Amino acid sequence: MSKVLVLIEVSQGAIANTAVGLLAAASRLGEPIAVLAAKPGTDLAAQLGALGAAQVYLAETDQAGELLVTPEVDALASAVEALQPAAVLLANSPDGRDTAARLAVRTAGALLVDAVDVKLDGQRVVATHSVFGGAYAVDAAVEGGLAIVTIRQGAIEGKAEPASGTVTTIPLTVDGSASAAIDEVNAATEASSRPELRGATRVVSGGRGLGSGEAFELVEQLADALGAAVGASRAAVDAGYVPQTHQVGQTGITVSPQLYVALGISGAIQHRAGMQTAKTIVAINKDEDAPIFDIADFGIVGDIFTIVPKLIDEINARAH
Ligand code: FAD
């Protein structure tokens, strides 16, 4: 079975939640091997077997977390040389894209970014991309060289089966002379117990149809009943109902959850560009001709202020 490397990102001292989807995707292509650049003595590697890593390639360096992506590029380059994988998977995060591009230059590999799925076609790795605002799905295959693929957060459904996670530790010496140093990290945390929008498995979004910031609470209530993150259309953001950090779409955040619920959103192309790859789309809108219904799996024509409270009651009743 071909080996498939997965770069594990570390966020605030913990394994980033992107690891789950990446290891699931890797397990479909071959033997998933987690690659982690960390300071000596880390205990993070031990957790990766439970997430599906058959092996963990732990590159220990004092510079992990102190230099911008260089330790990760060096760790991956070392793993590529040692293990000769068929593919390398990374999160399509800012650091993931940066690392992937540098690794592609180092290894003369082929770079495929922002894939929403990966599969094998014979021995070839094929990545699926959602393009033109989600209107088309395009398959891209690597004809030669190492396939280096960044995967959209939240796009991969399911988890890999737990595996042995055998850890191989190597000392890594990183040449930081041409690297940007990280002086400090200030995480922009929101005082919210809700899931983060980016990478969320469920999202409830509200649009201009809510009519006011106060009424937007209805979106939050449904999100809480479903354990979902809160999103919004740009019209809702522009009207001041919620901060811009909630905006889904072409000029906002791209989400790819298992469930996307659109409340009072018309479904403009720019909004669809940010959510069209959701696995199941539910729309509630009083206009039966609203374009959101063209892409919805379940559509309800009606007033959100009548339907959503009933929906919340029903969900809460079933939860008990
Ligand atoms: P509207 O289009 O006004 O729709 C409101 C909907 O609510 C209507 O369909 C109406 O029938 C329904 N409604 C009203 N009252 C009720 C009720 N009581 N019950 C049920 N339904 C009700 N938009 C984005 O979302 N994200 C982006 O990233 C984005 N980027 C853009 C970039 C550019 C360059 C441009 C030009 C536009 C961008 N837009 C973006 C804006 C986009 O074109 C739309 O204007 C916007 O998405 C509309 O938001 P909306 O659906 O909330 O509002």
Short mmCIF file of C-alpha atoms and ligand atoms in Angstrom, two decimals:
data_model
loop_
_atom_site.label_atom_id
_atom_site.label_comp_id
_atom_site.label_asym_id
_atom_site.label_seq_id
_atom_site.Cartn_x
_atom_site.Cartn_y
_atom_site.Cartn_z
CA MET A 1 0.00 0.00 0.00
CA SER A 2 1.33 3.47 -0.88
CA LYS A 3 2.33 5.74 1.92
CA VAL A 4 0.49 9.05 2.27
CA LEU A 5 1.93 11.79 4.46
CA VAL A 6 -0.31 14.15 6.41
CA LEU A 7 1.10 17.33 7.91
CA ILE A 8 -0.31 17.79 11.41
CA GLU A 9 -0.78 21.44 12.36
CA VAL A 10 -0.49 22.45 15.99
CA SER A 11 -2.76 25.19 17.28
CA GLN A 12 -2.25 26.65 20.74
CA GLY A 13 -0.35 23.56 21.89
CA ALA A 14 -2.96 21.07 20.64
CA ILE A 15 -3.40 19.07 17.45
CA ALA A 16 -5.51 21.20 15.08
CA ASN A 17 -8.92 19.71 14.27
CA THR A 18 -8.00 19.58 10.56
CA ALA A 19 -6.00 16.42 11.37
CA VAL A 20 -9.18 14.30 11.51
CA GLY A 21 -10.29 15.00 7.92
CA LEU A 22 -6.75 14.84 6.52
CA LEU A 23 -6.08 11.42 8.07
CA ALA A 24 -9.49 10.21 6.84
CA ALA A 25 -8.61 11.35 3.30
CA ALA A 26 -5.15 9.75 3.54
CA SER A 27 -6.64 6.42 4.67
CA ARG A 28 -8.62 6.29 1.39
CA LEU A 29 -5.44 6.68 -0.64
CA GLY A 30 -3.05 4.42 1.23
CA GLU A 31 -1.25 4.10 4.54
CA PRO A 32 -1.70 7.36 6.52
CA ILE A 33 1.51 8.65 8.09
CA ALA A 34 1.26 11.72 10.29
CA VAL A 35 4.18 14.15 10.13
CA LEU A 36 4.64 16.43 13.10
CA ALA A 37 7.31 19.06 13.74
CA ALA A 38 7.45 19.67 17.47
CA LYS A 39 9.74 20.63 20.29
CA PRO A 40 11.54 17.71 21.99
CA GLY A 41 9.44 16.03 24.64
CA THR A 42 6.05 16.67 23.06
CA ASP A 43 3.34 14.17 23.92
CA LEU A 44 1.13 15.08 20.92
CA ALA A 45 2.40 12.23 18.72
CA ALA A 46 0.82 9.62 21.00
CA GLN A 47 -2.67 10.92 20.14
CA LEU A 48 -2.36 10.48 16.40
CA GLY A 49 -2.89 6.70 16.25
CA ALA A 50 -6.41 7.19 17.61
CA LEU A 51 -7.09 9.57 14.70
CA GLY A 52 -6.00 6.94 12.16
CA ALA A 53 -2.24 7.39 11.73
CA ALA A 54 -0.55 4.05 11.02
CA GLN A 55 2.78 5.74 11.67
CA VAL A 56 3.87 9.05 13.15
CA TYR A 57 7.01 10.75 11.84
CA LEU A 58 7.97 13.04 14.68
CA ALA A 59 10.61 15.60 13.73
CA GLU A 60 11.92 17.12 16.95
CA THR A 61 13.37 20.61 16.80
CA ASP A 62 13.68 23.45 19.26
CA GLN A 63 12.59 25.79 16.46
CA ALA A 64 9.11 24.31 16.10
CA GLY A 65 6.64 27.13 16.69
CA GLU A 66 9.43 29.72 16.53
CA LEU A 67 10.00 29.89 12.77
CA LEU A 68 7.21 30.40 10.25
CA VAL A 69 6.56 27.06 8.45
CA THR A 70 10.26 26.25 7.87
CA PRO A 71 10.31 23.45 10.50
CA GLU A 72 7.21 21.91 8.88
CA VAL A 73 8.73 22.12 5.37
CA ASP A 74 11.98 20.56 6.62
CA ALA A 75 10.08 17.82 8.50
CA LEU A 76 8.04 16.96 5.40
CA ALA A 77 11.07 17.07 3.09
CA SER A 78 12.88 14.70 5.44
CA ALA A 79 9.85 12.36 5.59
CA VAL A 80 9.47 12.42 1.80
CA GLU A 81 13.10 11.39 1.39
CA ALA A 82 12.86 8.65 4.03
CA LEU A 83 9.45 7.21 3.13
CA GLN A 84 8.96 7.91 -0.61
CA PRO A 85 5.21 8.57 -0.29
CA ALA A 86 2.67 8.70 -3.13
CA ALA A 87 1.13 11.92 -1.82
CA VAL A 88 1.34 14.59 0.87
CA LEU A 89 -1.88 16.09 2.28
CA LEU A 90 -2.06 19.41 4.13
CA ALA A 91 -4.86 21.64 5.40
CA ASN A 92 -5.78 24.48 3.04
CA SER A 93 -4.97 26.92 5.84
CA PRO A 94 -2.59 29.88 5.35
CA ASP A 95 0.27 27.87 6.90
CA GLY A 96 -0.75 24.72 4.99
CA ARG A 97 -0.69 26.50 1.63
CA ASP A 98 2.63 28.17 2.42
CA THR A 99 4.19 24.87 3.49
CA ALA A 100 2.78 22.99 0.48
CA ALA A 101 4.16 25.50 -2.02
CA ARG A 102 7.63 25.41 -0.47
CA LEU A 103 7.61 21.61 -0.35
CA ALA A 104 6.58 21.46 -4.02
CA VAL A 105 9.60 23.60 -4.95
CA ARG A 106 11.94 21.51 -2.78
CA THR A 107 10.75 18.17 -4.16
CA ALA A 108 9.82 19.26 -7.70
CA GLY A 109 6.38 17.90 -6.84
CA ALA A 110 2.97 18.82 -8.22
CA LEU A 111 0.77 21.16 -6.18
CA LEU A 112 -3.03 20.90 -6.07
CA VAL A 113 -4.69 23.45 -3.78
CA ASP A 114 -8.08 23.70 -2.10
CA ALA A 115 -9.30 20.21 -2.99
CA VAL A 116 -12.70 19.19 -1.64
CA ASP A 117 -12.05 15.48 -2.17
CA VAL A 118 -9.25 13.08 -3.09
CA LYS A 119 -9.37 9.61 -4.57
CA LEU A 120 -7.20 7.07 -6.36
CA ASP A 121 -7.56 6.37 -10.07
CA GLY A 122 -5.33 3.34 -10.44
CA GLN A 123 -2.04 4.60 -9.04
CA ARG A 124 -2.83 8.26 -9.73
CA VAL A 125 -3.96 10.65 -7.03
CA VAL A 126 -6.97 12.65 -8.21
CA ALA A 127 -8.12 15.79 -6.41
CA THR A 128 -11.58 17.28 -6.86
CA HIS A 129 -11.92 21.08 -6.85
CA SER A 130 -15.06 23.14 -6.59
CA VAL A 131 -14.70 26.05 -9.06
CA PHE A 132 -16.61 29.05 -10.42
CA GLY A 133 -18.40 29.66 -7.16
CA GLY A 134 -19.19 25.99 -6.71
CA ALA A 135 -20.91 25.71 -10.10
CA TYR A 136 -18.53 23.00 -11.35
CA ALA A 137 -16.55 20.15 -9.78
CA VAL A 138 -13.25 19.60 -11.58
CA ASP A 139 -10.92 16.62 -11.19
CA ALA A 140 -7.17 17.20 -11.42
CA ALA A 141 -4.63 14.39 -11.55
CA VAL A 142 -0.88 14.38 -11.07
CA GLU A 143 0.87 12.79 -14.03
CA GLY A 144 4.36 12.78 -12.60
CA GLY A 145 6.17 13.58 -9.37
CA LEU A 146 4.90 13.78 -5.85
CA ALA A 147 1.25 14.85 -5.41
CA ILE A 148 1.04 17.64 -2.80
CA VAL A 149 -2.58 18.45 -2.02
CA THR A 150 -4.12 21.03 0.29
CA ILE A 151 -7.64 20.09 1.38
CA ARG A 152 -10.43 22.52 2.22
CA GLN A 153 -11.22 22.44 5.90
CA GLY A 154 -14.37 20.49 6.74
CA ALA A 155 -14.65 18.98 3.23
CA ILE A 156 -13.80 15.41 4.18
CA GLU A 157 -16.54 13.43 5.84
CA GLY A 158 -15.90 10.76 8.47
CA LYS A 159 -12.86 9.57 10.35
CA ALA A 160 -10.13 7.05 9.68
CA GLU A 161 -10.18 3.83 11.70
CA PRO A 162 -7.87 4.05 14.73
CA ALA A 163 -4.43 2.65 13.89
CA SER A 164 -1.22 1.75 15.68
CA GLY A 165 0.38 5.17 15.39
CA THR A 166 3.91 3.80 15.70
CA VAL A 167 6.13 6.79 16.44
CA THR A 168 9.50 7.28 14.74
CA THR A 169 11.39 10.23 16.23
CA ILE A 170 14.11 12.02 14.29
CA PRO A 171 16.14 15.04 15.37
CA LEU A 172 15.69 17.93 12.93
CA THR A 173 18.13 20.78 12.45
CA VAL A 174 16.38 23.73 10.85
CA ASP A 175 18.31 26.44 9.04
CA GLY A 176 16.35 29.51 10.07
CA SER A 177 18.58 32.05 8.33
CA ALA A 178 16.06 32.67 5.51
CA SER A 179 12.95 32.16 7.60
CA ALA A 180 10.58 34.59 9.28
CA ALA A 181 10.68 34.24 13.05
CA ILE A 182 7.54 34.13 15.19
CA ASP A 183 7.94 36.64 18.01
CA GLU A 184 4.59 36.03 19.64
CA VAL A 185 1.21 34.51 18.86
CA ASN A 186 -1.96 36.27 19.92
CA ALA A 187 -4.91 34.03 19.15
CA ALA A 188 -7.98 35.98 18.08
CA THR A 189 -10.49 34.14 20.22
CA GLU A 190 -14.15 34.95 20.34
CA ALA A 191 -15.95 34.74 23.65
CA SER A 192 -18.26 32.07 22.30
CA SER A 193 -18.86 28.45 23.16
CA ARG A 194 -20.06 27.78 19.59
CA PRO A 195 -17.93 25.90 17.07
CA GLU A 196 -15.59 27.97 14.94
CA LEU A 197 -17.17 28.74 11.54
CA ARG A 198 -14.16 27.69 9.50
CA GLY A 199 -14.09 23.89 9.45
CA ALA A 200 -17.43 23.49 11.32
CA THR A 201 -19.42 20.35 10.51
CA ARG A 202 -22.75 22.20 10.92
CA VAL A 203 -23.47 25.82 10.07
CA VAL A 204 -26.65 27.87 10.47
CA SER A 205 -26.54 31.16 8.54
CA GLY A 206 -28.88 34.11 8.50
CA GLY A 207 -29.48 36.74 5.84
CA ARG A 208 -31.19 40.05 5.30
CA GLY A 209 -34.50 38.25 5.80
CA LEU A 210 -33.87 38.37 9.57
CA GLY A 211 -34.48 42.11 9.43
CA SER A 212 -32.46 43.19 12.49
CA GLY A 213 -29.60 42.30 14.83
CA GLU A 214 -32.08 41.44 17.57
CA ALA A 215 -33.95 39.03 15.31
CA PHE A 216 -30.64 37.42 14.34
CA GLU A 217 -30.80 35.72 17.75
CA LEU A 218 -33.14 33.26 16.06
CA VAL A 219 -30.21 32.07 13.93
CA GLU A 220 -28.08 31.68 17.06
CA GLN A 221 -30.82 29.75 18.85
CA LEU A 222 -31.16 27.26 16.01
CA ALA A 223 -27.38 26.99 15.79
CA ASP A 224 -27.21 26.18 19.52
CA ALA A 225 -29.97 23.58 19.22
CA LEU A 226 -27.97 21.89 16.43
CA GLY A 227 -24.52 22.45 17.96
CA ALA A 228 -23.66 24.48 14.87
CA ALA A 229 -21.49 27.49 14.04
CA VAL A 230 -23.18 30.78 13.08
CA GLY A 231 -22.74 32.23 9.59
CA ALA A 232 -24.28 35.14 7.72
CA SER A 233 -24.75 36.59 4.27
CA ARG A 234 -22.94 39.77 3.34
CA ALA A 235 -26.21 41.69 3.37
CA ALA A 236 -26.70 40.69 7.01
CA VAL A 237 -23.13 41.77 7.79
CA ASP A 238 -23.49 45.06 5.91
CA ALA A 239 -26.72 45.78 7.77
CA GLY A 240 -24.80 45.34 11.05
CA TYR A 241 -26.68 42.27 12.32
CA VAL A 242 -23.41 40.39 12.97
CA PRO A 243 -19.66 41.05 12.63
CA GLN A 244 -17.89 40.44 9.32
CA THR A 245 -16.09 37.40 10.82
CA HIS A 246 -19.37 35.50 10.27
CA GLN A 247 -19.65 36.25 6.56
CA VAL A 248 -19.88 33.21 4.31
CA GLY A 249 -19.14 33.61 0.62
CA GLN A 250 -16.81 34.85 -2.05
CA THR A 251 -15.47 37.69 0.06
CA GLY A 252 -16.00 35.91 3.37
CA ILE A 253 -15.26 32.44 4.71
CA THR A 254 -15.63 29.28 2.62
CA VAL A 255 -17.30 26.49 4.54
CA SER A 256 -17.90 22.89 3.56
CA PRO A 257 -19.96 21.44 6.42
CA GLN A 258 -22.06 18.29 6.55
CA LEU A 259 -25.14 20.48 7.16
CA TYR A 260 -25.75 24.10 6.07
CA VAL A 261 -29.00 25.80 7.05
CA ALA A 262 -29.76 29.09 5.24
CA LEU A 263 -32.38 31.29 6.91
CA GLY A 264 -33.72 34.28 4.97
CA ILE A 265 -30.88 34.10 2.43
CA SER A 266 -31.71 34.51 -1.26
CA GLY A 267 -28.73 32.48 -2.52
CA ALA A 268 -26.77 35.01 -4.58
CA ILE A 269 -23.85 33.53 -6.51
CA GLN A 270 -21.36 35.25 -4.20
CA HIS A 271 -22.95 33.58 -1.16
CA ARG A 272 -23.16 30.21 -2.86
CA ALA A 273 -19.45 30.37 -3.66
CA GLY A 274 -18.77 29.98 0.06
CA MET A 275 -21.15 27.16 0.93
CA GLN A 276 -22.14 25.22 -2.17
CA THR A 277 -19.96 22.21 -1.31
CA ALA A 278 -21.92 21.59 1.91
CA LYS A 279 -23.11 17.98 1.93
CA THR A 280 -26.72 18.78 2.88
CA ILE A 281 -28.25 22.23 2.36
CA VAL A 282 -31.50 23.24 4.05
CA ALA A 283 -33.10 26.55 3.07
CA ILE A 284 -36.02 28.41 4.59
CA ASN A 285 -37.24 31.37 2.56
CA LYS A 286 -40.65 32.92 1.98
CA ASP A 287 -39.94 33.44 -1.73
CA GLU A 288 -40.42 30.15 -3.57
CA ASP A 289 -38.35 31.48 -6.48
CA ALA A 290 -35.30 32.31 -4.34
CA PRO A 291 -32.17 30.88 -6.05
CA ILE A 292 -31.09 29.18 -2.82
CA PHE A 293 -33.75 26.55 -3.54
CA ASP A 294 -31.88 25.58 -6.74
CA ILE A 295 -29.09 24.08 -4.62
CA ALA A 296 -31.03 23.10 -1.49
CA ASP A 297 -31.51 19.43 -0.62
CA PHE A 298 -34.46 20.41 1.58
CA GLY A 299 -36.37 23.61 1.00
CA ILE A 300 -39.14 25.11 3.09
CA VAL A 301 -41.15 27.97 1.61
CA GLY A 302 -42.37 30.02 4.54
CA ASP A 303 -41.70 32.65 7.16
CA ILE A 304 -38.59 31.99 9.24
CA PHE A 305 -40.22 33.62 12.28
CA THR A 306 -42.99 31.01 12.18
CA ILE A 307 -40.97 27.96 11.17
CA VAL A 308 -37.68 28.31 13.04
CA PRO A 309 -39.14 28.49 16.60
CA LYS A 310 -41.13 25.30 15.86
CA LEU A 311 -37.99 23.68 14.47
CA ILE A 312 -36.03 24.57 17.61
CA ASP A 313 -38.79 23.16 19.85
CA GLU A 314 -38.84 19.93 17.84
CA ILE A 315 -35.04 19.54 17.91
CA ASN A 316 -34.94 20.21 21.66
CA ALA A 317 -37.81 17.77 22.30
CA ARG A 318 -35.96 15.04 20.40
CA ALA A 319 -32.72 15.77 22.21
CA HIS A 320 -34.27 14.82 25.58
P1 FAD B 1 -31.24 39.26 -0.01
O1 FAD B 1 -30.73 38.94 -1.36
O2 FAD B 1 -31.91 40.56 0.21
O3 FAD B 1 -32.24 38.08 0.39
C1 FAD B 1 -33.01 38.07 1.56
C2 FAD B 1 -33.92 36.87 1.44
O4 FAD B 1 -34.66 36.74 2.64
C3 FAD B 1 -34.93 36.98 0.29
O5 FAD B 1 -34.79 35.84 -0.55
C4 FAD B 1 -36.29 37.01 0.98
O6 FAD B 1 -37.28 36.28 0.27
C5 FAD B 1 -35.96 36.30 2.28
N1 FAD B 1 -36.86 36.70 3.39
C6 FAD B 1 -37.19 37.95 3.80
N2 FAD B 1 -37.97 37.90 4.90
C7 FAD B 1 -38.16 36.58 5.18
C8 FAD B 1 -38.88 35.87 6.18
N3 FAD B 1 -39.54 36.51 7.15
N4 FAD B 1 -38.88 34.52 6.13
C9 FAD B 1 -38.23 33.85 5.15
N5 FAD B 1 -37.50 34.46 4.20
C10 FAD B 1 -37.46 35.81 4.20
N6 FAD B 1 -22.79 37.93 -0.37
C11 FAD B 1 -22.50 36.98 0.55
O7 FAD B 1 -23.39 36.44 1.23
N7 FAD B 1 -21.20 36.63 0.79
C12 FAD B 1 -20.16 37.16 0.12
O8 FAD B 1 -19.01 36.80 0.39
C13 FAD B 1 -20.45 38.14 -0.88
N8 FAD B 1 -19.45 38.70 -1.60
C14 FAD B 1 -19.78 39.59 -2.59
C15 FAD B 1 -18.77 40.08 -3.42
C16 FAD B 1 -19.08 40.97 -4.44
C17 FAD B 1 -17.98 41.48 -5.32
C18 FAD B 1 -20.42 41.36 -4.65
C19 FAD B 1 -20.78 42.30 -5.77
C20 FAD B 1 -21.42 40.89 -3.83
C21 FAD B 1 -21.12 40.01 -2.80
N9 FAD B 1 -22.11 39.50 -1.97
C22 FAD B 1 -21.80 38.53 -1.07
C23 FAD B 1 -23.49 40.05 -1.97
C24 FAD B 1 -24.47 39.19 -2.73
O9 FAD B 1 -24.47 39.56 -4.08
C25 FAD B 1 -25.89 39.38 -2.15
O10 FAD B 1 -26.21 40.74 -2.19
C26 FAD B 1 -26.08 38.89 -0.73
O11 FAD B 1 -25.59 37.58 -0.62
C27 FAD B 1 -27.55 38.92 -0.38
O12 FAD B 1 -27.72 38.56 0.95
P2 FAD B 1 -29.11 37.99 1.46
O13 FAD B 1 -29.42 36.74 0.71
O14 FAD B 1 -29.06 37.93 2.93
O15 FAD B 1 -30.12 39.16 1.08
#
